[in-house]
mmCIF file of C-alpha atoms and ligand atoms in Angstrom:
data_model
loop_
_atom_site.group_PDB
_atom_site.id
_atom_site.type_symbol
_atom_site.label_atom_id
_atom_site.label_comp_id
_atom_site.label_asym_id
_atom_site.label_seq_id
_atom_site.Cartn_x
_atom_site.Cartn_y
_atom_site.Cartn_z
ATOM 1 C CA MET K 61 -16.754 18.988 18.874
ATOM 2 C CA SER K 62 -17.396 19.949 15.204
ATOM 3 C CA GLY K 63 -19.978 18.027 13.131
ATOM 4 C CA LYS K 64 -17.216 16.898 10.777
ATOM 5 C CA LYS K 65 -16.597 13.198 10.218
ATOM 6 C CA ARG K 66 -13.416 12.021 11.923
ATOM 7 C CA ALA K 67 -10.859 9.564 10.591
ATOM 8 C CA LEU K 68 -7.814 7.927 12.192
ATOM 9 C CA ILE K 69 -5.120 6.711 9.794
ATOM 10 C CA THR K 70 -2.235 4.455 10.780
ATOM 11 C CA GLY K 71 0.720 4.521 8.371
ATOM 12 C CA ILE K 72 -0.012 8.176 7.635
ATOM 13 C CA THR K 73 3.610 8.944 6.679
ATOM 14 C CA GLY K 74 3.570 6.219 3.996
ATOM 15 C CA GLN K 75 2.528 6.518 0.369
ATOM 16 C CA ASP K 76 -1.148 5.634 0.865
ATOM 17 C CA GLY K 77 -1.449 7.548 4.137
ATOM 18 C CA GLN K 78 -0.422 10.747 2.371
ATOM 19 C CA HIS K 79 -2.881 10.281 -0.502
ATOM 20 C CA LEU K 80 -5.696 9.293 1.846
ATOM 21 C CA SER K 81 -5.115 12.299 4.160
ATOM 22 C CA GLU K 82 -5.460 14.605 1.195
ATOM 23 C CA LEU K 83 -8.612 12.882 -0.028
ATOM 24 C CA LEU K 84 -10.306 12.924 3.389
ATOM 25 C CA ASP K 85 -9.335 16.535 4.043
ATOM 26 C CA ALA K 86 -10.862 17.505 0.683
ATOM 27 C CA LYS K 87 -14.032 15.675 1.731
ATOM 28 C CA GLY K 88 -14.212 17.749 4.926
ATOM 29 C CA TYR K 89 -12.994 15.145 7.443
ATOM 30 C CA GLU K 90 -11.082 15.916 10.603
ATOM 31 C CA VAL K 91 -7.988 13.768 9.972
ATOM 32 C CA TYR K 92 -5.977 12.139 12.770
ATOM 33 C CA GLY K 93 -2.738 10.359 11.945
ATOM 34 C CA LEU K 94 -0.823 7.870 14.028
ATOM 35 C CA ILE K 95 2.871 8.707 14.126
ATOM 36 C CA ARG K 96 5.546 6.669 15.860
ATOM 37 C CA GLY K 97 8.872 7.480 17.390
ATOM 38 C CA GLN K 98 10.369 10.674 18.621
ATOM 39 C CA ARG K 99 10.597 13.861 16.645
ATOM 40 C CA ASN K 100 12.594 13.275 13.475
ATOM 41 C CA ALA K 101 13.155 14.718 9.996
ATOM 42 C CA ARG K 102 10.393 12.640 8.407
ATOM 43 C CA ARG K 103 7.889 13.931 10.933
ATOM 44 C CA GLU K 104 8.921 17.553 10.346
ATOM 45 C CA ALA K 105 8.557 17.120 6.584
ATOM 46 C CA PHE K 106 5.143 15.511 7.052
ATOM 47 C CA VAL K 107 3.892 18.338 9.274
ATOM 48 C CA ALA K 108 5.065 20.926 6.738
ATOM 49 C CA GLU K 109 3.177 19.232 3.877
ATOM 50 C CA PHE K 110 0.060 18.159 5.805
ATOM 51 C CA PRO K 111 -0.546 20.834 8.452
ATOM 52 C CA PHE K 112 -4.225 19.893 8.703
ATOM 53 C CA VAL K 113 -3.491 16.430 10.175
ATOM 54 C CA HIS K 114 -3.708 15.988 13.954
ATOM 55 C CA LEU K 115 -0.815 13.707 14.862
ATOM 56 C CA VAL K 116 -1.176 11.165 17.666
ATOM 57 C CA GLU K 117 1.909 9.379 18.952
ATOM 58 C CA ALA K 118 1.416 5.606 18.974
ATOM 59 C CA ASP K 119 2.810 2.362 17.623
ATOM 60 C CA LEU K 120 1.034 -0.719 16.285
ATOM 61 C CA THR K 121 3.077 -2.870 18.660
ATOM 62 C CA ASP K 122 1.949 -0.856 21.714
ATOM 63 C CA PRO K 123 -1.683 -1.644 22.655
ATOM 64 C CA THR K 124 -2.033 1.125 25.245
ATOM 65 C CA SER K 125 -0.963 3.785 22.786
ATOM 66 C CA LEU K 126 -3.520 2.497 20.276
ATOM 67 C CA LEU K 127 -6.364 2.696 22.777
ATOM 68 C CA ASP K 128 -5.338 6.301 23.476
ATOM 69 C CA ALA K 129 -5.284 7.073 19.753
ATOM 70 C CA VAL K 130 -8.781 5.662 19.242
ATOM 71 C CA ARG K 131 -10.103 7.590 22.249
ATOM 72 C CA VAL K 132 -8.410 10.902 21.434
ATOM 73 C CA SER K 133 -9.442 10.872 17.779
ATOM 74 C CA GLU K 134 -13.036 9.733 18.453
ATOM 75 C CA ALA K 135 -12.783 8.376 14.941
ATOM 76 C CA ASP K 136 -15.797 7.357 12.870
ATOM 77 C CA GLU K 137 -13.463 5.655 10.403
ATOM 78 C CA VAL K 138 -10.167 3.897 11.167
ATOM 79 C CA TYR K 139 -7.879 3.109 8.230
ATOM 80 C CA ASN K 140 -5.158 0.624 9.174
ATOM 81 C CA LEU K 141 -2.406 1.280 6.633
ATOM 82 C CA GLY K 142 0.567 0.917 8.985
ATOM 83 C CA ALA K 143 2.815 -2.078 8.311
ATOM 84 C CA ILE K 144 6.270 -3.341 7.586
ATOM 85 C CA SER K 145 5.338 -3.326 3.894
ATOM 86 C CA HIS K 146 8.557 -4.214 2.044
ATOM 87 C CA VAL K 147 8.543 -7.857 0.956
ATOM 88 C CA GLY K 148 12.349 -8.201 0.678
ATOM 89 C CA TYR K 149 12.865 -6.654 4.132
ATOM 90 C CA SER K 150 10.339 -9.101 5.613
ATOM 91 C CA PHE K 151 12.659 -12.026 4.742
ATOM 92 C CA ARG K 152 15.451 -10.336 6.702
ATOM 93 C CA ASN K 153 13.232 -9.337 9.658
ATOM 94 C CA PRO K 154 10.400 -11.870 9.819
ATOM 95 C CA GLN K 155 9.723 -11.484 13.538
ATOM 96 C CA LEU K 156 9.359 -7.709 13.431
ATOM 97 C CA THR K 157 7.146 -8.150 10.370
ATOM 98 C CA ALA K 158 4.893 -10.531 12.311
ATOM 99 C CA ASP K 159 4.746 -8.160 15.305
ATOM 100 C CA VAL K 160 3.767 -5.108 13.244
ATOM 101 C CA THR K 161 2.025 -6.385 10.127
ATOM 102 C CA ALA K 162 0.143 -9.291 11.732
ATOM 103 C CA LYS K 163 -0.229 -8.705 15.473
ATOM 104 C CA GLY K 164 -0.431 -4.926 15.083
ATOM 105 C CA VAL K 165 -3.818 -5.387 13.419
ATOM 106 C CA LEU K 166 -5.074 -7.456 16.330
ATOM 107 C CA ASN K 167 -3.838 -4.752 18.712
ATOM 108 C CA LEU K 168 -5.739 -2.057 16.803
ATOM 109 C CA LEU K 169 -8.945 -4.100 16.496
ATOM 110 C CA GLU K 170 -8.817 -4.757 20.245
ATOM 111 C CA ALA K 171 -8.276 -1.048 20.898
ATOM 112 C CA VAL K 172 -11.425 -0.230 18.910
ATOM 113 C CA ARG K 173 -13.377 -3.016 20.622
ATOM 114 C CA SER K 174 -12.352 -2.010 24.124
ATOM 115 C CA SER K 175 -12.868 1.712 23.489
ATOM 116 C CA GLY K 176 -16.612 1.193 23.904
ATOM 117 C CA ARG K 177 -17.172 2.759 20.464
ATOM 118 C CA SER K 178 -16.957 -0.326 18.256
ATOM 119 C CA ASP K 179 -20.576 0.090 17.062
ATOM 120 C CA GLU K 180 -19.769 3.571 15.750
ATOM 121 C CA VAL K 181 -16.417 2.827 14.081
ATOM 122 C CA ARG K 182 -15.885 1.632 10.506
ATOM 123 C CA PHE K 183 -12.512 -0.115 10.103
ATOM 124 C CA TYR K 184 -10.473 -0.577 6.919
ATOM 125 C CA GLN K 185 -7.739 -3.238 6.787
ATOM 126 C CA ALA K 186 -5.036 -2.929 4.108
ATOM 127 C CA SER K 187 -4.865 -6.460 2.737
ATOM 128 C CA THR K 188 -2.719 -7.336 -0.251
ATOM 129 C CA SER K 189 -2.377 -9.322 -3.451
ATOM 130 C CA GLU K 190 0.824 -10.783 -1.919
ATOM 131 C CA MET K 191 -1.534 -13.159 -0.061
ATOM 132 C CA PHE K 192 -2.217 -14.951 -3.375
ATOM 133 C CA GLY K 193 1.418 -15.733 -4.196
ATOM 134 C CA GLY K 194 1.168 -15.790 -7.987
ATOM 135 C CA LEU K 195 1.488 -19.542 -8.529
ATOM 136 C CA ASP K 196 0.128 -21.466 -11.524
ATOM 137 C CA TYR K 197 -2.263 -23.685 -9.567
ATOM 138 C CA ASN K 198 -4.294 -20.945 -7.839
ATOM 139 C CA ARG K 199 -4.262 -18.236 -10.513
ATOM 140 C CA PRO K 200 -7.523 -17.808 -12.447
ATOM 141 C CA GLY K 201 -7.021 -16.735 -16.084
ATOM 142 C CA THR K 202 -9.171 -13.653 -15.479
ATOM 143 C CA GLY K 203 -7.140 -12.660 -12.423
ATOM 144 C CA TYR K 204 -7.325 -13.165 -8.667
ATOM 145 C CA HIS K 205 -10.649 -12.254 -7.074
ATOM 146 C CA GLU K 206 -12.050 -12.111 -3.535
ATOM 147 C CA GLU K 207 -12.643 -15.881 -3.321
ATOM 148 C CA SER K 208 -9.329 -17.055 -4.848
ATOM 149 C CA LEU K 209 -7.090 -19.394 -2.862
ATOM 150 C CA PHE K 210 -4.281 -17.837 -0.842
ATOM 151 C CA HIS K 211 -0.681 -19.041 -0.934
ATOM 152 C CA PRO K 212 1.604 -16.330 0.495
ATOM 153 C CA ARG K 213 5.296 -16.547 -0.493
ATOM 154 C CA SER K 214 7.004 -14.267 2.049
ATOM 155 C CA PRO K 215 6.943 -13.484 5.779
ATOM 156 C CA TYR K 216 5.127 -10.291 4.743
ATOM 157 C CA GLY K 217 2.480 -12.223 2.811
ATOM 158 C CA VAL K 218 1.988 -14.655 5.682
ATOM 159 C CA ALA K 219 1.672 -11.798 8.205
ATOM 160 C CA LYS K 220 -0.879 -10.066 5.972
ATOM 161 C CA LEU K 221 -2.883 -13.258 5.702
ATOM 162 C CA TYR K 222 -3.200 -13.421 9.499
ATOM 163 C CA ALA K 223 -4.175 -9.740 9.485
ATOM 164 C CA HIS K 224 -6.788 -10.356 6.792
ATOM 165 C CA TRP K 225 -8.413 -13.222 8.684
ATOM 166 C CA ILE K 226 -8.332 -11.603 12.115
ATOM 167 C CA ALA K 227 -10.034 -8.561 10.553
ATOM 168 C CA LYS K 228 -12.727 -10.772 9.051
ATOM 169 C CA ASN K 229 -12.999 -12.643 12.346
ATOM 170 C CA TYR K 230 -13.795 -9.431 14.252
ATOM 171 C CA ARG K 231 -16.488 -8.673 11.668
ATOM 172 C CA GLU K 232 -18.020 -12.138 12.101
ATOM 173 C CA SER K 233 -17.509 -12.502 15.875
ATOM 174 C CA TYR K 234 -18.401 -9.041 17.133
ATOM 175 C CA GLY K 235 -20.464 -7.601 14.279
ATOM 176 C CA MET K 236 -17.915 -4.824 13.794
ATOM 177 C CA PHE K 237 -17.885 -2.897 10.499
ATOM 178 C CA VAL K 238 -14.544 -4.188 9.203
ATOM 179 C CA ALA K 239 -13.829 -3.974 5.461
ATOM 180 C CA THR K 240 -10.752 -5.441 3.809
ATOM 181 C CA GLY K 241 -9.254 -4.096 0.599
ATOM 182 C CA ILE K 242 -7.152 -6.681 -1.253
ATOM 183 C CA LEU K 243 -5.056 -4.197 -3.162
ATOM 184 C CA PHE K 244 -2.703 -4.994 -6.005
ATOM 185 C CA ASN K 245 0.476 -2.937 -6.407
ATOM 186 C CA HIS K 246 -0.162 0.782 -6.562
ATOM 187 C CA GLU K 247 2.527 3.315 -7.147
ATOM 188 C CA GLY K 248 3.137 7.008 -7.781
ATOM 189 C CA GLU K 249 5.377 9.940 -7.025
ATOM 190 C CA ARG K 250 5.049 9.289 -3.265
ATOM 191 C CA ARG K 251 6.191 5.657 -3.499
ATOM 192 C CA GLY K 252 9.168 4.837 -1.270
ATOM 193 C CA LEU K 253 12.517 4.641 -3.102
ATOM 194 C CA GLU K 254 12.969 1.047 -1.905
ATOM 195 C CA PHE K 255 10.162 -0.259 -4.160
ATOM 196 C CA VAL K 256 11.058 -1.223 -7.709
ATOM 197 C CA THR K 257 8.950 1.275 -9.665
ATOM 198 C CA ARG K 258 10.173 4.353 -7.816
ATOM 199 C CA LYS K 259 13.726 2.991 -7.742
ATOM 200 C CA ILE K 260 13.519 2.813 -11.533
ATOM 201 C CA THR K 261 11.960 6.238 -12.132
ATOM 202 C CA ASP K 262 14.376 7.905 -9.695
ATOM 203 C CA GLY K 263 17.285 6.055 -11.348
ATOM 204 C CA VAL K 264 16.176 6.952 -14.889
ATOM 205 C CA ALA K 265 15.955 10.608 -13.878
ATOM 206 C CA ARG K 266 19.441 10.492 -12.326
ATOM 207 C CA ILE K 267 20.902 8.748 -15.384
ATOM 208 C CA HIS K 268 19.285 11.377 -17.636
ATOM 209 C CA HIS K 269 20.838 14.212 -15.604
ATOM 210 C CA GLY K 270 24.230 12.474 -15.414
ATOM 211 C CA LEU K 271 23.956 11.954 -11.641
ATOM 212 C CA GLN K 272 24.205 8.144 -11.735
ATOM 213 C CA PRO K 273 25.701 5.742 -14.336
ATOM 214 C CA HIS K 274 23.263 2.834 -14.087
ATOM 215 C CA LEU K 275 20.585 1.057 -12.045
ATOM 216 C CA VAL K 276 21.149 -2.099 -9.984
ATOM 217 C CA LEU K 277 18.089 -4.342 -9.718
ATOM 218 C CA GLY K 278 17.107 -7.937 -8.947
ATOM 219 C CA ASP K 279 14.926 -10.107 -11.188
ATOM 220 C CA LEU K 280 13.360 -8.377 -14.177
ATOM 221 C CA TRP K 281 10.833 -10.984 -15.302
ATOM 222 C CA PRO K 282 8.253 -10.908 -12.439
ATOM 223 C CA LYS K 283 4.951 -9.331 -13.442
ATOM 224 C CA ARG K 284 2.752 -7.046 -11.411
ATOM 225 C CA ASP K 285 -0.679 -5.464 -11.774
ATOM 226 C CA TRP K 286 0.414 -1.857 -11.273
ATOM 227 C CA GLY K 287 -2.054 0.989 -10.665
ATOM 228 C CA TYR K 288 -1.895 4.560 -9.336
ATOM 229 C CA ALA K 289 -2.124 5.079 -5.550
ATOM 230 C CA GLY K 290 -4.478 8.068 -5.860
ATOM 231 C CA ASP K 291 -7.087 5.839 -7.507
ATOM 232 C CA TYR K 292 -6.714 3.152 -4.831
ATOM 233 C CA VAL K 293 -7.223 5.342 -1.747
ATOM 234 C CA ARG K 294 -10.510 6.479 -3.310
ATOM 235 C CA GLY K 295 -11.500 2.800 -3.318
ATOM 236 C CA MET K 296 -10.600 2.448 0.388
ATOM 237 C CA TRP K 297 -12.928 5.319 1.243
ATOM 238 C CA GLN K 298 -15.701 3.875 -0.938
ATOM 239 C CA MET K 299 -15.458 0.553 0.950
ATOM 240 C CA LEU K 300 -16.213 2.325 4.228
ATOM 241 C CA GLN K 301 -19.187 4.196 2.727
ATOM 242 C CA HIS K 302 -20.812 0.957 1.528
ATOM 243 C CA ASP K 303 -23.897 -0.387 3.407
ATOM 244 C CA GLU K 304 -22.156 -3.587 4.524
ATOM 245 C CA PRO K 305 -18.554 -4.394 5.455
ATOM 246 C CA ASP K 306 -17.072 -6.648 2.790
ATOM 247 C CA ASP K 307 -13.863 -7.684 0.989
ATOM 248 C CA PHE K 308 -12.872 -6.013 -2.284
ATOM 249 C CA VAL K 309 -10.050 -6.473 -4.788
ATOM 250 C CA LEU K 310 -8.659 -3.260 -6.313
ATOM 251 C CA ALA K 311 -6.564 -3.852 -9.429
ATOM 252 C CA THR K 312 -6.249 -2.744 -13.034
ATOM 253 C CA GLY K 313 -6.803 -6.155 -14.692
ATOM 254 C CA GLU K 314 -3.474 -5.841 -16.571
ATOM 255 C CA THR K 315 -0.071 -7.267 -15.740
ATOM 256 C CA HIS K 316 3.367 -6.091 -16.877
ATOM 257 C CA SER K 317 6.929 -7.217 -16.203
ATOM 258 C CA ILE K 318 9.657 -5.103 -14.644
ATOM 259 C CA SER K 319 11.288 -5.113 -18.092
ATOM 260 C CA ASP K 320 8.088 -3.539 -19.511
ATOM 261 C CA PHE K 321 8.283 -0.852 -16.819
ATOM 262 C CA LEU K 322 11.948 -0.215 -17.660
ATOM 263 C CA THR K 323 11.166 0.115 -21.378
ATOM 264 C CA LEU K 324 8.513 2.788 -20.820
ATOM 265 C CA ALA K 325 10.544 4.626 -18.171
ATOM 266 C CA PHE K 326 13.700 4.882 -20.293
ATOM 267 C CA ALA K 327 11.641 5.798 -23.387
ATOM 268 C CA GLU K 328 10.346 8.797 -21.422
ATOM 269 C CA VAL K 329 13.911 10.246 -21.535
ATOM 270 C CA GLY K 330 14.577 9.104 -25.131
ATOM 271 C CA ILE K 331 16.528 5.890 -24.382
ATOM 272 C CA GLU K 332 15.258 2.962 -26.495
ATOM 273 C CA ASP K 333 17.848 0.319 -25.520
ATOM 274 C CA TRP K 334 18.276 0.342 -21.740
ATOM 275 C CA THR K 335 20.307 -2.868 -21.400
ATOM 276 C CA ASN K 336 23.598 -1.041 -20.803
ATOM 277 C CA TYR K 337 22.040 1.049 -18.043
ATOM 278 C CA VAL K 338 20.707 -1.843 -15.917
ATOM 279 C CA LYS K 339 22.799 -4.273 -13.877
ATOM 280 C CA GLN K 340 21.507 -7.118 -11.742
ATOM 281 C CA ASP K 341 22.585 -8.127 -8.245
ATOM 282 C CA PRO K 342 21.390 -11.136 -6.203
ATOM 283 C CA GLU K 343 21.130 -8.769 -3.226
ATOM 284 C CA PHE K 344 17.803 -7.619 -4.668
ATOM 285 C CA MET K 345 16.464 -11.110 -5.366
ATOM 286 C CA ARG K 346 14.188 -12.934 -2.902
ATOM 287 C CA PRO K 347 14.348 -16.472 -1.454
ATOM 288 C CA ALA K 348 10.889 -17.055 -2.945
ATOM 289 C CA GLU K 349 9.435 -14.854 -5.680
ATOM 290 C CA VAL K 350 5.842 -14.019 -6.629
ATOM 291 C CA ASP K 351 6.072 -14.606 -10.380
ATOM 292 C CA ILE K 352 2.918 -12.923 -11.607
ATOM 293 C CA LEU K 353 0.087 -10.904 -10.102
ATOM 294 C CA LEU K 354 -3.075 -10.079 -11.997
ATOM 295 C CA GLY K 355 -6.243 -8.884 -10.273
ATOM 296 C CA ASP K 356 -9.906 -8.949 -11.190
ATOM 297 C CA PRO K 357 -11.535 -5.749 -9.883
ATOM 298 C CA ARG K 358 -15.054 -6.447 -11.191
ATOM 299 C CA LYS K 359 -16.683 -6.697 -7.742
ATOM 300 C CA ALA K 360 -15.393 -3.253 -6.672
ATOM 301 C CA GLU K 361 -16.395 -1.797 -10.037
ATOM 302 C CA THR K 362 -19.909 -3.226 -9.889
ATOM 303 C CA VAL K 363 -20.732 -2.901 -6.194
ATOM 304 C CA LEU K 364 -18.832 0.281 -5.284
ATOM 305 C CA GLY K 365 -18.678 1.990 -8.684
ATOM 306 C CA TRP K 366 -14.872 2.158 -8.281
ATOM 307 C CA LYS K 367 -12.853 2.757 -11.440
ATOM 308 C CA ARG K 368 -9.162 3.428 -11.835
ATOM 309 C CA GLU K 369 -8.331 6.467 -13.932
ATOM 310 C CA VAL K 370 -4.561 6.220 -14.515
ATOM 311 C CA ASP K 371 -3.370 3.532 -16.945
ATOM 312 C CA PHE K 372 0.058 1.840 -17.038
ATOM 313 C CA PRO K 373 1.785 4.192 -19.535
ATOM 314 C CA GLY K 374 0.244 7.178 -17.706
ATOM 315 C CA LEU K 375 1.591 5.895 -14.384
ATOM 316 C CA VAL K 376 5.150 5.428 -15.660
ATOM 317 C CA SER K 377 5.130 8.798 -17.389
ATOM 318 C CA ARG K 378 3.912 10.776 -14.365
ATOM 319 C CA MET K 379 6.491 9.095 -12.088
ATOM 320 C CA VAL K 380 9.416 9.775 -14.457
ATOM 321 C CA GLN K 381 8.310 13.365 -15.111
ATOM 322 C CA HIS K 382 8.025 13.959 -11.358
ATOM 323 C CA ASP K 383 11.475 12.488 -10.654
ATOM 324 C CA LEU K 384 13.163 14.457 -13.453
ATOM 325 C CA GLN K 385 12.413 17.532 -11.310
ATOM 326 C CA ALA K 386 12.688 15.901 -7.879
ATOM 327 C CA VAL K 387 16.266 14.632 -8.263
ATOM 328 C CA LEU K 388 17.438 18.207 -8.965
ATOM 329 C CA ALA K 389 15.779 19.656 -5.859
ATOM 330 C CA PRO K 390 18.246 20.837 -3.179
HETATM 331 P P1 NAP Z 541 4.488 2.374 3.183
HETATM 332 O O1 NAP Z 541 4.706 3.542 2.297
HETATM 333 O O2 NAP Z 541 5.579 1.389 3.391
HETATM 334 O O3 NAP Z 541 4.053 2.936 4.612
HETATM 335 C C1 NAP Z 541 4.036 2.110 5.755
HETATM 336 C C2 NAP Z 541 3.609 2.931 6.953
HETATM 337 O O4 NAP Z 541 3.550 2.069 8.099
HETATM 338 C C3 NAP Z 541 4.558 4.076 7.296
HETATM 339 O O5 NAP Z 541 3.788 5.221 7.602
HETATM 340 C C4 NAP Z 541 5.257 3.574 8.562
HETATM 341 O O6 NAP Z 541 5.627 4.614 9.451
HETATM 342 C C5 NAP Z 541 4.125 2.756 9.185
HETATM 343 N N1 NAP Z 541 4.612 1.841 10.217
HETATM 344 C C6 NAP Z 541 5.656 0.963 10.132
HETATM 345 N N2 NAP Z 541 5.826 0.345 11.312
HETATM 346 C C7 NAP Z 541 4.881 0.823 12.162
HETATM 347 C C8 NAP Z 541 4.564 0.596 13.521
HETATM 348 N N3 NAP Z 541 5.255 -0.267 14.266
HETATM 349 N N4 NAP Z 541 3.526 1.289 14.073
HETATM 350 C C9 NAP Z 541 2.839 2.176 13.334
HETATM 351 N N5 NAP Z 541 3.102 2.452 12.049
HETATM 352 C C10 NAP Z 541 4.104 1.781 11.458
HETATM 353 O O7 NAP Z 541 3.199 1.549 2.708
HETATM 354 P P2 NAP Z 541 2.081 1.938 1.616
HETATM 355 O O8 NAP Z 541 2.592 1.587 0.265
HETATM 356 O O9 NAP Z 541 1.564 3.294 1.904
HETATM 357 O O10 NAP Z 541 0.981 0.839 1.955
HETATM 358 C C11 NAP Z 541 -0.035 1.097 2.927
HETATM 359 C C12 NAP Z 541 -0.579 -0.244 3.427
HETATM 360 O O11 NAP Z 541 -1.144 -0.976 2.342
HETATM 361 C C13 NAP Z 541 0.469 -1.171 4.040
HETATM 362 O O12 NAP Z 541 -0.170 -1.896 5.077
HETATM 363 C C14 NAP Z 541 0.837 -2.124 2.907
HETATM 364 O O13 NAP Z 541 1.301 -3.338 3.421
HETATM 365 C C15 NAP Z 541 -0.507 -2.247 2.215
HETATM 366 N N6 NAP Z 541 -0.469 -2.518 0.775
HETATM 367 C C16 NAP Z 541 0.267 -1.730 -0.061
HETATM 368 C C17 NAP Z 541 0.249 -1.952 -1.424
HETATM 369 C C18 NAP Z 541 1.024 -1.083 -2.382
HETATM 370 O O14 NAP Z 541 1.210 -1.506 -3.544
HETATM 371 N N7 NAP Z 541 1.448 0.110 -1.972
HETATM 372 C C19 NAP Z 541 -0.541 -3.003 -1.950
HETATM 373 C C20 NAP Z 541 -1.282 -3.775 -1.060
HETATM 374 C C21 NAP Z 541 -1.270 -3.526 0.310
HETATM 375 P P3 NAP Z 541 7.118 5.254 9.514
HETATM 376 O O15 NAP Z 541 7.090 6.431 8.581
HETATM 377 O O16 NAP Z 541 7.255 5.654 10.932
HETATM 378 O O17 NAP Z 541 8.078 4.176 9.094
HETATM 379 O O1 G4F Z 542 8.351 -3.067 -5.763
HETATM 380 P P1 G4F Z 542 8.429 -4.327 -5.009
HETATM 381 O O2 G4F Z 542 9.311 -4.365 -3.820
HETATM 382 O O3 G4F Z 542 6.915 -4.698 -4.628
HETATM 383 P P2 G4F Z 542 6.220 -6.063 -4.209
HETATM 384 O O4 G4F Z 542 7.190 -7.046 -3.699
HETATM 385 O O5 G4F Z 542 5.349 -6.491 -5.349
HETATM 386 O O6 G4F Z 542 5.315 -5.589 -2.974
HETATM 387 C C1 G4F Z 542 4.549 -4.393 -3.042
HETATM 388 O O7 G4F Z 542 3.275 -4.701 -3.528
HETATM 389 C C2 G4F Z 542 2.484 -5.564 -2.682
HETATM 390 C C3 G4F Z 542 1.135 -5.792 -3.385
HETATM 391 O O8 G4F Z 542 1.229 -6.863 -4.278
HETATM 392 C C4 G4F Z 542 2.313 -4.889 -1.347
HETATM 393 F F1 G4F Z 542 1.530 -5.655 -0.536
HETATM 394 C C5 G4F Z 542 3.679 -4.657 -0.711
HETATM 395 O O9 G4F Z 542 3.503 -3.983 0.520
HETATM 396 C C6 G4F Z 542 4.509 -3.789 -1.643
HETATM 397 O O10 G4F Z 542 3.915 -2.517 -1.702
HETATM 398 O O11 G4F Z 542 8.865 -5.530 -5.976
HETATM 399 C C7 G4F Z 542 8.171 -5.790 -7.177
HETATM 400 C C8 G4F Z 542 8.944 -6.810 -7.976
HETATM 401 C C9 G4F Z 542 9.339 -8.068 -7.199
HETATM 402 O O12 G4F Z 542 9.163 -9.170 -8.044
HETATM 403 C C10 G4F Z 542 10.829 -7.872 -6.905
HETATM 404 O O13 G4F Z 542 11.549 -9.088 -6.749
HETATM 405 O O14 G4F Z 542 10.180 -6.219 -8.391
HETATM 406 C C11 G4F Z 542 11.235 -7.152 -8.163
HETATM 407 N N1 G4F Z 542 12.493 -6.388 -8.068
HETATM 408 C C12 G4F Z 542 13.532 -6.493 -8.942
HETATM 409 N N2 G4F Z 542 14.528 -5.679 -8.576
HETATM 410 C C13 G4F Z 542 12.817 -5.500 -7.123
HETATM 411 C C14 G4F Z 542 14.111 -5.051 -7.446
HETATM 412 N N3 G4F Z 542 12.123 -5.047 -6.055
HETATM 413 C C15 G4F Z 542 12.730 -4.104 -5.285
HETATM 414 N N4 G4F Z 542 12.052 -3.604 -4.220
HETATM 415 N N5 G4F Z 542 14.004 -3.641 -5.548
HETATM 416 C C16 G4F Z 542 14.748 -4.095 -6.617
HETATM 417 O O15 G4F Z 542 15.866 -3.668 -6.833
#
């Protein structure tokens, strides 16, 4: 075996998994990625773009496959990014969300524990600002921090809260190195088209090229603390290099509405008044909404030295510029 550090990433085909694979490869890691299902187009595309990743077939709902993945990879660091991660979808499929996003974490922690290597493995759990819920009573003026009260507002948020606490429980019960990153929304050119930012930048690019007449969205007033995914995966890695396992918020400390995002995105293609290009449909509204998310990243900045580099206008601009090319690709 080479002297390289070894990492196992679940959710490797997702936005963060792609950024993290690149980061760890650049740092000289041997990267293993958990991939589910049979051969399909997404897998082929992933292999073409990330040939350095060793793929291991497994599923977060299948404990035996996870034990195999931990054993085969002999990972020093396990990053659990796999999840049903779409909040709207979680209302339509709450049981699957619980199986994957909540119990899947327990399955993976147990796989590490029973592999006999739990003393050597550092584990990252992808926790989320959705656990806070964005309500008036629990929202500090300076933004949510690691000790803020939780009040999840979706089956996804509730599943992630279980995942967060079972991860902390394995740290406290078994002395495992388990860090949780409470990450606020992070976006970029690899964001799935089902999330609002990428739906907007893809739509703006299509409208600009005459490929689509308008965008259909849900509520436009909710506010999010939006950062760039590349900055956030750096923070995940920093959490696992720290002396002690701990919980860290990653956020920008700014919050903007979907309308603000629309204004900057349309301005990028010279459209000042976007109202005629955006329609609303209840299909994209949720039974319970998270009104406003604002994070306080001071602990990560002070303890880890983490700092985000891309600001809000920079994020919108890079996504629109990317999609202006991407929508024309064959
Ligand atoms: P994403 O793009 O939706 O990717 C989700 C990944 O999970 C995909 O690779 C998917 O694989 C995998 N997955 C789904 N079901 C699975 C199963 N049963 N077994 C194994 N893998 C499964 O998510 P992301 O934006 O990269 O986010 C990464 C993690 O951070 C997620 O846990 C998310 O909940 C959390 N998070 C994200 C944000 C954010 O703003 N992006 C903020 C806070 C927390 P397939 O390709 O096979 O579907
Ligand atoms: O882009 P979204 O779907 O992201 P959301 O719900 O904030 O969740 C994302 O961030 C979380 C961190 O806080 C992650 F944990 C989670 O995994 C995911 O990555 O929706 C953002 C906002 C919501 O208020 C939604 O109601 O945009 C609103 N929205 C309005 N129209 C829409 C749409 N969202 C989507 N996906 N599609 C719409 O057409």
